[in-house]
Amino acid sequence: MALSSDPQQVSSAERLPLTTLIPRAWIGFGKAPWQCVGLTALTLIALTGLGVLARDLQESGHSGLRLAGNALLLLTIPATLGPLVSLLRLADQLLPVGSGSDADTSPGKGRPLRWLLRQTTALVLLEGVVFIGALNVIRILSGLIASHSGVFSTAVLLLGLLALAAWSLSQILALPLLVHYGHRPLAAMEHSRKIVQANRIKVLALLGLLLGVNLIGLMGACLGLLLSIPFSALLLMASCRTQTPWDRDSRRNMLPT
């Protein structure tokens, strides 16, 4: 079921098609397994290779090398986003569509990769600023209250961390929604919040499924991650193809064909 990319037209009653995630992901992975593995390998190489090099430079005794290590560490994020966004975009294209007349075609398919990379970078920066800012606010408030009441300071710290964790969970689908619908960062964040709010239990099940898949991948070291990460990308992109409850066309399009 195709949904509008306009955040004002997005229904808050969208439901995650949890029962069809694994079949859709399996069918999609079977269409182009080597492309998925190749993009995953590029992502891991960019993340681990640059990260290890940056850490070695930071541990150097020379101030210039330490500065270069810090700069290289910052470059790790944009270098990783390229293959990661390409992997999500490929996963979105590989997923099977519904069988109805309004079969799901990705609204963001016409967006060029350069545009997606710009919006993804903006999304990561925005979420990073919110997350780091919230952590600092929690830390400052807890420190100010600690001089008056240690118990109250601990309660504020725990409540703040729980609220931050809940916000972070609400953004689990922001990047996949940006790729699938061609959203801008704020629209992707709002859309993800609405879906998570309407599907709390299903989102927790999805998170557990993603953790389980990648824990199995870690058992095979990097070789296992080459399979588990693209499968996780397919699961995330399949989660973007939500269904509207009590809609006949939505029920008809639930199963992959």
PDB file of C-alpha atoms in Angstrom:
ATOM      1  CA  MET A   1       0.000   0.000   0.000  1.00  0.00           C
ATOM      2  CA  ALA A   2       1.620   3.224  -1.110  1.00  0.00           C
ATOM      3  CA  LEU A   3       1.494   6.105   1.317  1.00  0.00           C
ATOM      4  CA  SER A   4       2.015   9.797   0.693  1.00  0.00           C
ATOM      5  CA  SER A   5       5.402  11.272   1.543  1.00  0.00           C
ATOM      6  CA  ASP A   6       3.648  14.344   2.894  1.00  0.00           C
ATOM      7  CA  PRO A   7       3.842  14.107   6.695  1.00  0.00           C
ATOM      8  CA  GLN A   8       0.472  15.860   6.989  1.00  0.00           C
ATOM      9  CA  GLN A   9      -1.174  13.001   5.082  1.00  0.00           C
ATOM     10  CA  VAL A  10       0.455  10.146   7.001  1.00  0.00           C
ATOM     11  CA  SER A  11      -2.043   8.185   9.040  1.00  0.00           C
ATOM     12  CA  SER A  12      -1.236   7.715  12.705  1.00  0.00           C
ATOM     13  CA  ALA A  13      -2.981   4.299  12.530  1.00  0.00           C
ATOM     14  CA  GLU A  14      -0.290   2.621  10.440  1.00  0.00           C
ATOM     15  CA  ARG A  15       0.495  -0.926  11.536  1.00  0.00           C
ATOM     16  CA  LEU A  16       3.770  -2.770  11.128  1.00  0.00           C
ATOM     17  CA  PRO A  17       3.364  -5.937   9.006  1.00  0.00           C
ATOM     18  CA  LEU A  18       5.317  -7.969  11.563  1.00  0.00           C
ATOM     19  CA  THR A  19       4.158 -11.380  10.336  1.00  0.00           C
ATOM     20  CA  THR A  20       5.453 -10.788   6.794  1.00  0.00           C
ATOM     21  CA  LEU A  21       8.818  -9.179   7.608  1.00  0.00           C
ATOM     22  CA  ILE A  22      10.927 -12.340   7.480  1.00  0.00           C
ATOM     23  CA  PRO A  23       9.341 -13.781   4.269  1.00  0.00           C
ATOM     24  CA  ARG A  24       9.740 -10.434   2.493  1.00  0.00           C
ATOM     25  CA  ALA A  25      13.330 -10.057   3.673  1.00  0.00           C
ATOM     26  CA  TRP A  26      14.211 -13.612   2.620  1.00  0.00           C
ATOM     27  CA  ILE A  27      12.729 -13.143  -0.846  1.00  0.00           C
ATOM     28  CA  GLY A  28      14.525  -9.810  -1.253  1.00  0.00           C
ATOM     29  CA  PHE A  29      17.889 -11.196  -0.130  1.00  0.00           C
ATOM     30  CA  GLY A  30      17.592 -14.066  -2.600  1.00  0.00           C
ATOM     31  CA  LYS A  31      17.285 -11.641  -5.520  1.00  0.00           C
ATOM     32  CA  ALA A  32      20.748 -10.055  -5.139  1.00  0.00           C
ATOM     33  CA  PRO A  33      22.724 -11.635  -2.275  1.00  0.00           C
ATOM     34  CA  TRP A  34      26.157 -10.661  -3.587  1.00  0.00           C
ATOM     35  CA  GLN A  35      25.234  -7.002  -4.005  1.00  0.00           C
ATOM     36  CA  CYS A  36      23.956  -6.946  -0.422  1.00  0.00           C
ATOM     37  CA  VAL A  37      27.108  -8.631   0.871  1.00  0.00           C
ATOM     38  CA  GLY A  38      29.336  -6.262  -1.135  1.00  0.00           C
ATOM     39  CA  LEU A  39      27.691  -3.104   0.228  1.00  0.00           C
ATOM     40  CA  THR A  40      27.840  -4.557   3.737  1.00  0.00           C
ATOM     41  CA  ALA A  41      31.546  -5.264   3.310  1.00  0.00           C
ATOM     42  CA  LEU A  42      32.141  -1.651   2.228  1.00  0.00           C
ATOM     43  CA  THR A  43      30.240  -0.412   5.276  1.00  0.00           C
ATOM     44  CA  LEU A  44      32.249  -2.595   7.659  1.00  0.00           C
ATOM     45  CA  ILE A  45      35.561  -1.687   6.003  1.00  0.00           C
ATOM     46  CA  ALA A  46      34.805   2.041   6.237  1.00  0.00           C
ATOM     47  CA  LEU A  47      33.675   1.740   9.851  1.00  0.00           C
ATOM     48  CA  THR A  48      36.339  -0.571  11.254  1.00  0.00           C
ATOM     49  CA  GLY A  49      39.261   0.405   9.001  1.00  0.00           C
ATOM     50  CA  LEU A  50      39.014   4.142   9.509  1.00  0.00           C
ATOM     51  CA  GLY A  51      38.115   3.669  13.173  1.00  0.00           C
ATOM     52  CA  VAL A  52      41.199   1.556  13.909  1.00  0.00           C
ATOM     53  CA  LEU A  53      43.471   3.962  12.007  1.00  0.00           C
ATOM     54  CA  ALA A  54      41.986   6.938  13.859  1.00  0.00           C
ATOM     55  CA  ARG A  55      42.508   5.241  17.224  1.00  0.00           C
ATOM     56  CA  ASP A  56      46.154   4.456  16.402  1.00  0.00           C
ATOM     57  CA  LEU A  57      46.761   8.084  15.453  1.00  0.00           C
ATOM     58  CA  GLN A  58      45.073   9.324  18.633  1.00  0.00           C
ATOM     59  CA  GLU A  59      47.374   7.134  20.750  1.00  0.00           C
ATOM     60  CA  SER A  60      50.447   8.656  19.099  1.00  0.00           C
ATOM     61  CA  GLY A  61      52.651  10.959  21.158  1.00  0.00           C
ATOM     62  CA  HIS A  62      52.750  13.632  18.457  1.00  0.00           C
ATOM     63  CA  SER A  63      50.102  16.348  18.784  1.00  0.00           C
ATOM     64  CA  GLY A  64      49.728  16.660  15.006  1.00  0.00           C
ATOM     65  CA  LEU A  65      49.040  12.940  14.643  1.00  0.00           C
ATOM     66  CA  ARG A  66      46.492  13.061  17.471  1.00  0.00           C
ATOM     67  CA  LEU A  67      44.730  15.943  15.725  1.00  0.00           C
ATOM     68  CA  ALA A  68      44.744  13.966  12.466  1.00  0.00           C
ATOM     69  CA  GLY A  69      43.278  10.992  14.347  1.00  0.00           C
ATOM     70  CA  ASN A  70      40.430  13.124  15.695  1.00  0.00           C
ATOM     71  CA  ALA A  71      39.700  14.448  12.203  1.00  0.00           C
ATOM     72  CA  LEU A  72      39.780  10.943  10.747  1.00  0.00           C
ATOM     73  CA  LEU A  73      37.382   9.748  13.449  1.00  0.00           C
ATOM     74  CA  LEU A  74      34.921  12.445  12.425  1.00  0.00           C
ATOM     75  CA  LEU A  75      35.275  11.385   8.782  1.00  0.00           C
ATOM     76  CA  THR A  76      34.337   7.815   9.714  1.00  0.00           C
ATOM     77  CA  ILE A  77      30.641   8.721  10.016  1.00  0.00           C
ATOM     78  CA  PRO A  78      30.143  10.273   6.531  1.00  0.00           C
ATOM     79  CA  ALA A  79      32.352   7.576   4.990  1.00  0.00           C
ATOM     80  CA  THR A  80      30.085   4.902   6.505  1.00  0.00           C
ATOM     81  CA  LEU A  81      26.829   6.621   5.539  1.00  0.00           C
ATOM     82  CA  GLY A  82      27.454   6.224   1.796  1.00  0.00           C
ATOM     83  CA  PRO A  83      27.463   2.404   1.606  1.00  0.00           C
ATOM     84  CA  LEU A  84      24.883   2.186   4.420  1.00  0.00           C
ATOM     85  CA  VAL A  85      22.334   4.344   2.578  1.00  0.00           C
ATOM     86  CA  SER A  86      23.106   2.451  -0.639  1.00  0.00           C
ATOM     87  CA  LEU A  87      22.416  -0.823   1.195  1.00  0.00           C
ATOM     88  CA  LEU A  88      19.074   0.438   2.525  1.00  0.00           C
ATOM     89  CA  ARG A  89      18.125   1.740  -0.913  1.00  0.00           C
ATOM     90  CA  LEU A  90      19.009  -1.595  -2.539  1.00  0.00           C
ATOM     91  CA  ALA A  91      17.033  -3.446   0.144  1.00  0.00           C
ATOM     92  CA  ASP A  92      14.011  -1.243  -0.544  1.00  0.00           C
ATOM     93  CA  GLN A  93      14.217  -2.043  -4.261  1.00  0.00           C
ATOM     94  CA  LEU A  94      14.629  -5.805  -3.704  1.00  0.00           C
ATOM     95  CA  LEU A  95      11.609  -6.270  -1.454  1.00  0.00           C
ATOM     96  CA  PRO A  96       8.569  -7.864  -3.124  1.00  0.00           C
ATOM     97  CA  VAL A  97       5.498  -5.700  -3.629  1.00  0.00           C
ATOM     98  CA  GLY A  98       1.871  -6.421  -2.804  1.00  0.00           C
ATOM     99  CA  SER A  99      -0.531  -8.151  -5.137  1.00  0.00           C
ATOM    100  CA  GLY A 100      -3.226  -5.466  -5.298  1.00  0.00           C
ATOM    101  CA  SER A 101      -3.755  -2.742  -7.863  1.00  0.00           C
ATOM    102  CA  ASP A 102      -2.148  -0.229  -5.510  1.00  0.00           C
ATOM    103  CA  ALA A 103       1.002  -2.337  -5.060  1.00  0.00           C
ATOM    104  CA  ASP A 104       3.686  -0.700  -2.986  1.00  0.00           C
ATOM    105  CA  THR A 105       6.259   1.118  -5.077  1.00  0.00           C
ATOM    106  CA  SER A 106       8.790   3.059  -3.060  1.00  0.00           C
ATOM    107  CA  PRO A 107       7.883   6.777  -3.144  1.00  0.00           C
ATOM    108  CA  GLY A 108      11.546   7.620  -2.568  1.00  0.00           C
ATOM    109  CA  LYS A 109      12.808   5.550  -5.509  1.00  0.00           C
ATOM    110  CA  GLY A 110      13.062   8.614  -7.752  1.00  0.00           C
ATOM    111  CA  ARG A 111      15.289  10.471  -5.309  1.00  0.00           C
ATOM    112  CA  PRO A 112      18.943  10.574  -6.432  1.00  0.00           C
ATOM    113  CA  LEU A 113      21.518   8.989  -4.156  1.00  0.00           C
ATOM    114  CA  ARG A 114      23.257  12.324  -3.596  1.00  0.00           C
ATOM    115  CA  TRP A 115      20.017  13.824  -2.263  1.00  0.00           C
ATOM    116  CA  LEU A 116      19.496  10.854   0.063  1.00  0.00           C
ATOM    117  CA  LEU A 117      23.050  11.205   1.384  1.00  0.00           C
ATOM    118  CA  ARG A 118      22.534  14.904   2.129  1.00  0.00           C
ATOM    119  CA  GLN A 119      19.275  14.253   3.957  1.00  0.00           C
ATOM    120  CA  THR A 120      20.769  11.286   5.831  1.00  0.00           C
ATOM    121  CA  THR A 121      23.723  13.393   6.970  1.00  0.00           C
ATOM    122  CA  ALA A 122      21.342  16.092   8.169  1.00  0.00           C
ATOM    123  CA  LEU A 123      19.246  13.469   9.991  1.00  0.00           C
ATOM    124  CA  VAL A 124      22.283  11.967  11.744  1.00  0.00           C
ATOM    125  CA  LEU A 125      23.553  15.405  12.771  1.00  0.00           C
ATOM    126  CA  LEU A 126      20.133  16.465  14.041  1.00  0.00           C
ATOM    127  CA  GLU A 127      19.578  13.299  16.056  1.00  0.00           C
ATOM    128  CA  GLY A 128      23.151  13.449  17.351  1.00  0.00           C
ATOM    129  CA  VAL A 129      22.692  17.040  18.554  1.00  0.00           C
ATOM    130  CA  VAL A 130      19.404  16.143  20.278  1.00  0.00           C
ATOM    131  CA  PHE A 131      20.905  13.043  21.918  1.00  0.00           C
ATOM    132  CA  ILE A 132      24.105  14.731  23.135  1.00  0.00           C
ATOM    133  CA  GLY A 133      22.205  17.845  24.230  1.00  0.00           C
ATOM    134  CA  ALA A 134      19.721  15.751  26.207  1.00  0.00           C
ATOM    135  CA  LEU A 135      22.557  13.832  27.894  1.00  0.00           C
ATOM    136  CA  ASN A 136      24.230  17.093  28.934  1.00  0.00           C
ATOM    137  CA  VAL A 137      20.961  18.512  30.268  1.00  0.00           C
ATOM    138  CA  ILE A 138      20.350  15.358  32.311  1.00  0.00           C
ATOM    139  CA  ARG A 139      23.897  15.432  33.656  1.00  0.00           C
ATOM    140  CA  ILE A 140      23.723  19.131  34.598  1.00  0.00           C
ATOM    141  CA  LEU A 141      20.319  18.797  36.288  1.00  0.00           C
ATOM    142  CA  SER A 142      21.446  15.726  38.201  1.00  0.00           C
ATOM    143  CA  GLY A 143      24.610  17.518  39.342  1.00  0.00           C
ATOM    144  CA  LEU A 144      22.713  20.594  40.488  1.00  0.00           C
ATOM    145  CA  ILE A 145      20.198  18.555  42.470  1.00  0.00           C
ATOM    146  CA  ALA A 146      22.879  16.258  43.946  1.00  0.00           C
ATOM    147  CA  SER A 147      24.039  18.973  46.353  1.00  0.00           C
ATOM    148  CA  HIS A 148      20.549  19.060  47.907  1.00  0.00           C
ATOM    149  CA  SER A 149      19.332  15.463  47.651  1.00  0.00           C
ATOM    150  CA  GLY A 150      21.213  12.439  46.401  1.00  0.00           C
ATOM    151  CA  VAL A 151      18.068  10.334  46.112  1.00  0.00           C
ATOM    152  CA  PHE A 152      16.215  12.978  44.114  1.00  0.00           C
ATOM    153  CA  SER A 153      19.283  13.452  41.891  1.00  0.00           C
ATOM    154  CA  THR A 154      19.375   9.710  41.160  1.00  0.00           C
ATOM    155  CA  ALA A 155      15.647   9.713  40.381  1.00  0.00           C
ATOM    156  CA  VAL A 156      16.078  12.630  37.951  1.00  0.00           C
ATOM    157  CA  LEU A 157      19.009  10.824  36.318  1.00  0.00           C
ATOM    158  CA  LEU A 158      17.062   7.584  35.880  1.00  0.00           C
ATOM    159  CA  LEU A 159      13.924   9.319  34.596  1.00  0.00           C
ATOM    160  CA  GLY A 160      15.975  11.377  32.155  1.00  0.00           C
ATOM    161  CA  LEU A 161      17.792   8.325  30.822  1.00  0.00           C
ATOM    162  CA  LEU A 162      14.501   6.437  30.462  1.00  0.00           C
ATOM    163  CA  ALA A 163      12.976   9.348  28.549  1.00  0.00           C
ATOM    164  CA  LEU A 164      16.048   9.553  26.313  1.00  0.00           C
ATOM    165  CA  ALA A 165      15.914   5.796  25.688  1.00  0.00           C
ATOM    166  CA  ALA A 166      12.228   6.061  24.765  1.00  0.00           C
ATOM    167  CA  TRP A 167      12.994   8.900  22.349  1.00  0.00           C
ATOM    168  CA  SER A 168      15.856   6.923  20.791  1.00  0.00           C
ATOM    169  CA  LEU A 169      13.533   3.936  20.306  1.00  0.00           C
ATOM    170  CA  SER A 170      10.968   6.196  18.628  1.00  0.00           C
ATOM    171  CA  GLN A 171      13.583   7.073  15.996  1.00  0.00           C
ATOM    172  CA  ILE A 172      14.474   3.491  15.045  1.00  0.00           C
ATOM    173  CA  LEU A 173      12.644   3.796  11.704  1.00  0.00           C
ATOM    174  CA  ALA A 174      13.651   7.381  10.860  1.00  0.00           C
ATOM    175  CA  LEU A 175      16.442   6.499   8.412  1.00  0.00           C
ATOM    176  CA  PRO A 176      14.547   3.663   6.642  1.00  0.00           C
ATOM    177  CA  LEU A 177      11.504   5.940   6.284  1.00  0.00           C
ATOM    178  CA  LEU A 178      13.698   8.692   4.859  1.00  0.00           C
ATOM    179  CA  VAL A 179      15.024   6.296   2.213  1.00  0.00           C
ATOM    180  CA  HIS A 180      11.647   4.695   1.446  1.00  0.00           C
ATOM    181  CA  TYR A 181       9.437   7.780   1.322  1.00  0.00           C
ATOM    182  CA  GLY A 182      12.003  10.414   0.390  1.00  0.00           C
ATOM    183  CA  HIS A 183      11.243  12.319   3.598  1.00  0.00           C
ATOM    184  CA  ARG A 184      13.269  15.227   4.860  1.00  0.00           C
ATOM    185  CA  PRO A 185      14.880  14.731   8.312  1.00  0.00           C
ATOM    186  CA  LEU A 186      12.168  16.300  10.487  1.00  0.00           C
ATOM    187  CA  ALA A 187       9.392  14.557   8.555  1.00  0.00           C
ATOM    188  CA  ALA A 188      11.208  11.203   8.872  1.00  0.00           C
ATOM    189  CA  MET A 189      11.629  11.694  12.627  1.00  0.00           C
ATOM    190  CA  GLU A 190       7.963  12.593  13.082  1.00  0.00           C
ATOM    191  CA  HIS A 191       6.767   9.699  10.906  1.00  0.00           C
ATOM    192  CA  SER A 192       8.941   7.258  12.855  1.00  0.00           C
ATOM    193  CA  ARG A 193       7.596   8.602  16.163  1.00  0.00           C
ATOM    194  CA  LYS A 194       3.984   8.101  15.029  1.00  0.00           C
ATOM    195  CA  ILE A 195       4.581   4.545  13.832  1.00  0.00           C
ATOM    196  CA  VAL A 196       6.421   3.565  17.006  1.00  0.00           C
ATOM    197  CA  GLN A 197       3.736   5.167  19.164  1.00  0.00           C
ATOM    198  CA  ALA A 198       1.032   3.119  17.420  1.00  0.00           C
ATOM    199  CA  ASN A 199       3.066  -0.124  17.411  1.00  0.00           C
ATOM    200  CA  ARG A 200       4.966  -0.200  20.720  1.00  0.00           C
ATOM    201  CA  ILE A 201       4.869  -3.970  21.211  1.00  0.00           C
ATOM    202  CA  LYS A 202       5.608  -4.707  17.557  1.00  0.00           C
ATOM    203  CA  VAL A 203       8.563  -2.304  17.546  1.00  0.00           C
ATOM    204  CA  LEU A 204      10.008  -4.047  20.605  1.00  0.00           C
ATOM    205  CA  ALA A 205       9.558  -7.362  18.800  1.00  0.00           C
ATOM    206  CA  LEU A 206      11.281  -5.890  15.726  1.00  0.00           C
ATOM    207  CA  LEU A 207      14.154  -4.650  17.879  1.00  0.00           C
ATOM    208  CA  GLY A 208      14.495  -8.082  19.460  1.00  0.00           C
ATOM    209  CA  LEU A 209      14.466  -9.687  16.006  1.00  0.00           C
ATOM    210  CA  LEU A 210      17.219  -7.347  14.778  1.00  0.00           C
ATOM    211  CA  LEU A 211      19.340  -7.995  17.871  1.00  0.00           C
ATOM    212  CA  GLY A 212      18.851 -11.740  17.529  1.00  0.00           C
ATOM    213  CA  VAL A 213      19.794 -11.769  13.846  1.00  0.00           C
ATOM    214  CA  ASN A 214      22.976  -9.783  14.442  1.00  0.00           C
ATOM    215  CA  LEU A 215      23.952 -11.765  17.535  1.00  0.00           C
ATOM    216  CA  ILE A 216      23.806 -14.864  15.356  1.00  0.00           C
ATOM    217  CA  GLY A 217      25.923 -12.977  12.821  1.00  0.00           C
ATOM    218  CA  LEU A 218      28.497 -12.129  15.500  1.00  0.00           C
ATOM    219  CA  MET A 219      28.909 -15.831  16.236  1.00  0.00           C
ATOM    220  CA  GLY A 220      30.519 -16.088  12.809  1.00  0.00           C
ATOM    221  CA  ALA A 221      32.649 -12.958  13.331  1.00  0.00           C
ATOM    222  CA  CYS A 222      32.777 -10.639  10.321  1.00  0.00           C
ATOM    223  CA  LEU A 223      31.642 -13.351   7.908  1.00  0.00           C
ATOM    224  CA  GLY A 224      28.407 -13.731   9.838  1.00  0.00           C
ATOM    225  CA  LEU A 225      27.808  -9.964   9.854  1.00  0.00           C
ATOM    226  CA  LEU A 226      28.097  -9.945   6.062  1.00  0.00           C
ATOM    227  CA  LEU A 227      24.838 -11.906   6.046  1.00  0.00           C
ATOM    228  CA  SER A 228      23.077 -10.573   9.147  1.00  0.00           C
ATOM    229  CA  ILE A 229      23.495  -6.845   8.401  1.00  0.00           C
ATOM    230  CA  PRO A 230      21.902  -6.927   4.914  1.00  0.00           C
ATOM    231  CA  PHE A 231      19.091  -9.120   6.289  1.00  0.00           C
ATOM    232  CA  SER A 232      18.574  -6.531   9.031  1.00  0.00           C
ATOM    233  CA  ALA A 233      18.445  -3.789   6.387  1.00  0.00           C
ATOM    234  CA  LEU A 234      15.763  -5.740   4.528  1.00  0.00           C
ATOM    235  CA  LEU A 235      13.762  -6.163   7.749  1.00  0.00           C
ATOM    236  CA  LEU A 236      13.927  -2.423   8.439  1.00  0.00           C
ATOM    237  CA  MET A 237      12.875  -1.471   4.924  1.00  0.00           C
ATOM    238  CA  ALA A 238      10.058  -4.034   5.015  1.00  0.00           C
ATOM    239  CA  SER A 239       8.859  -2.364   8.224  1.00  0.00           C
ATOM    240  CA  CYS A 240       8.342   0.864   6.260  1.00  0.00           C
ATOM    241  CA  ARG A 241       5.630  -0.817   4.171  1.00  0.00           C
ATOM    242  CA  THR A 242       2.976  -0.391   6.808  1.00  0.00           C
ATOM    243  CA  GLN A 243      -0.651  -1.464   6.589  1.00  0.00           C
ATOM    244  CA  THR A 244      -3.801   0.482   7.444  1.00  0.00           C
ATOM    245  CA  PRO A 245      -6.073  -1.547   9.766  1.00  0.00           C
ATOM    246  CA  TRP A 246      -9.544  -2.579   8.602  1.00  0.00           C
ATOM    247  CA  ASP A 247      -8.664  -1.713   5.025  1.00  0.00           C
ATOM    248  CA  ARG A 248      -9.534  -4.450   2.487  1.00  0.00           C
ATOM    249  CA  ASP A 249      -6.745  -3.494   0.079  1.00  0.00           C
ATOM    250  CA  SER A 250      -4.214  -3.473   2.904  1.00  0.00           C
ATOM    251  CA  ARG A 251      -5.168  -7.009   3.941  1.00  0.00           C
ATOM    252  CA  ARG A 252      -4.943  -8.162   0.345  1.00  0.00           C
ATOM    253  CA  ASN A 253      -1.420  -6.730  -0.034  1.00  0.00           C
ATOM    254  CA  MET A 254       0.049  -8.124   3.181  1.00  0.00           C
ATOM    255  CA  LEU A 255       1.642 -11.236   1.698  1.00  0.00           C
ATOM    256  CA  PRO A 256       4.641 -10.968  -0.646  1.00  0.00           C
ATOM    257  CA  THR A 257       4.255 -12.143  -4.232  1.00  0.00           C
TER     258      THR A 257
END
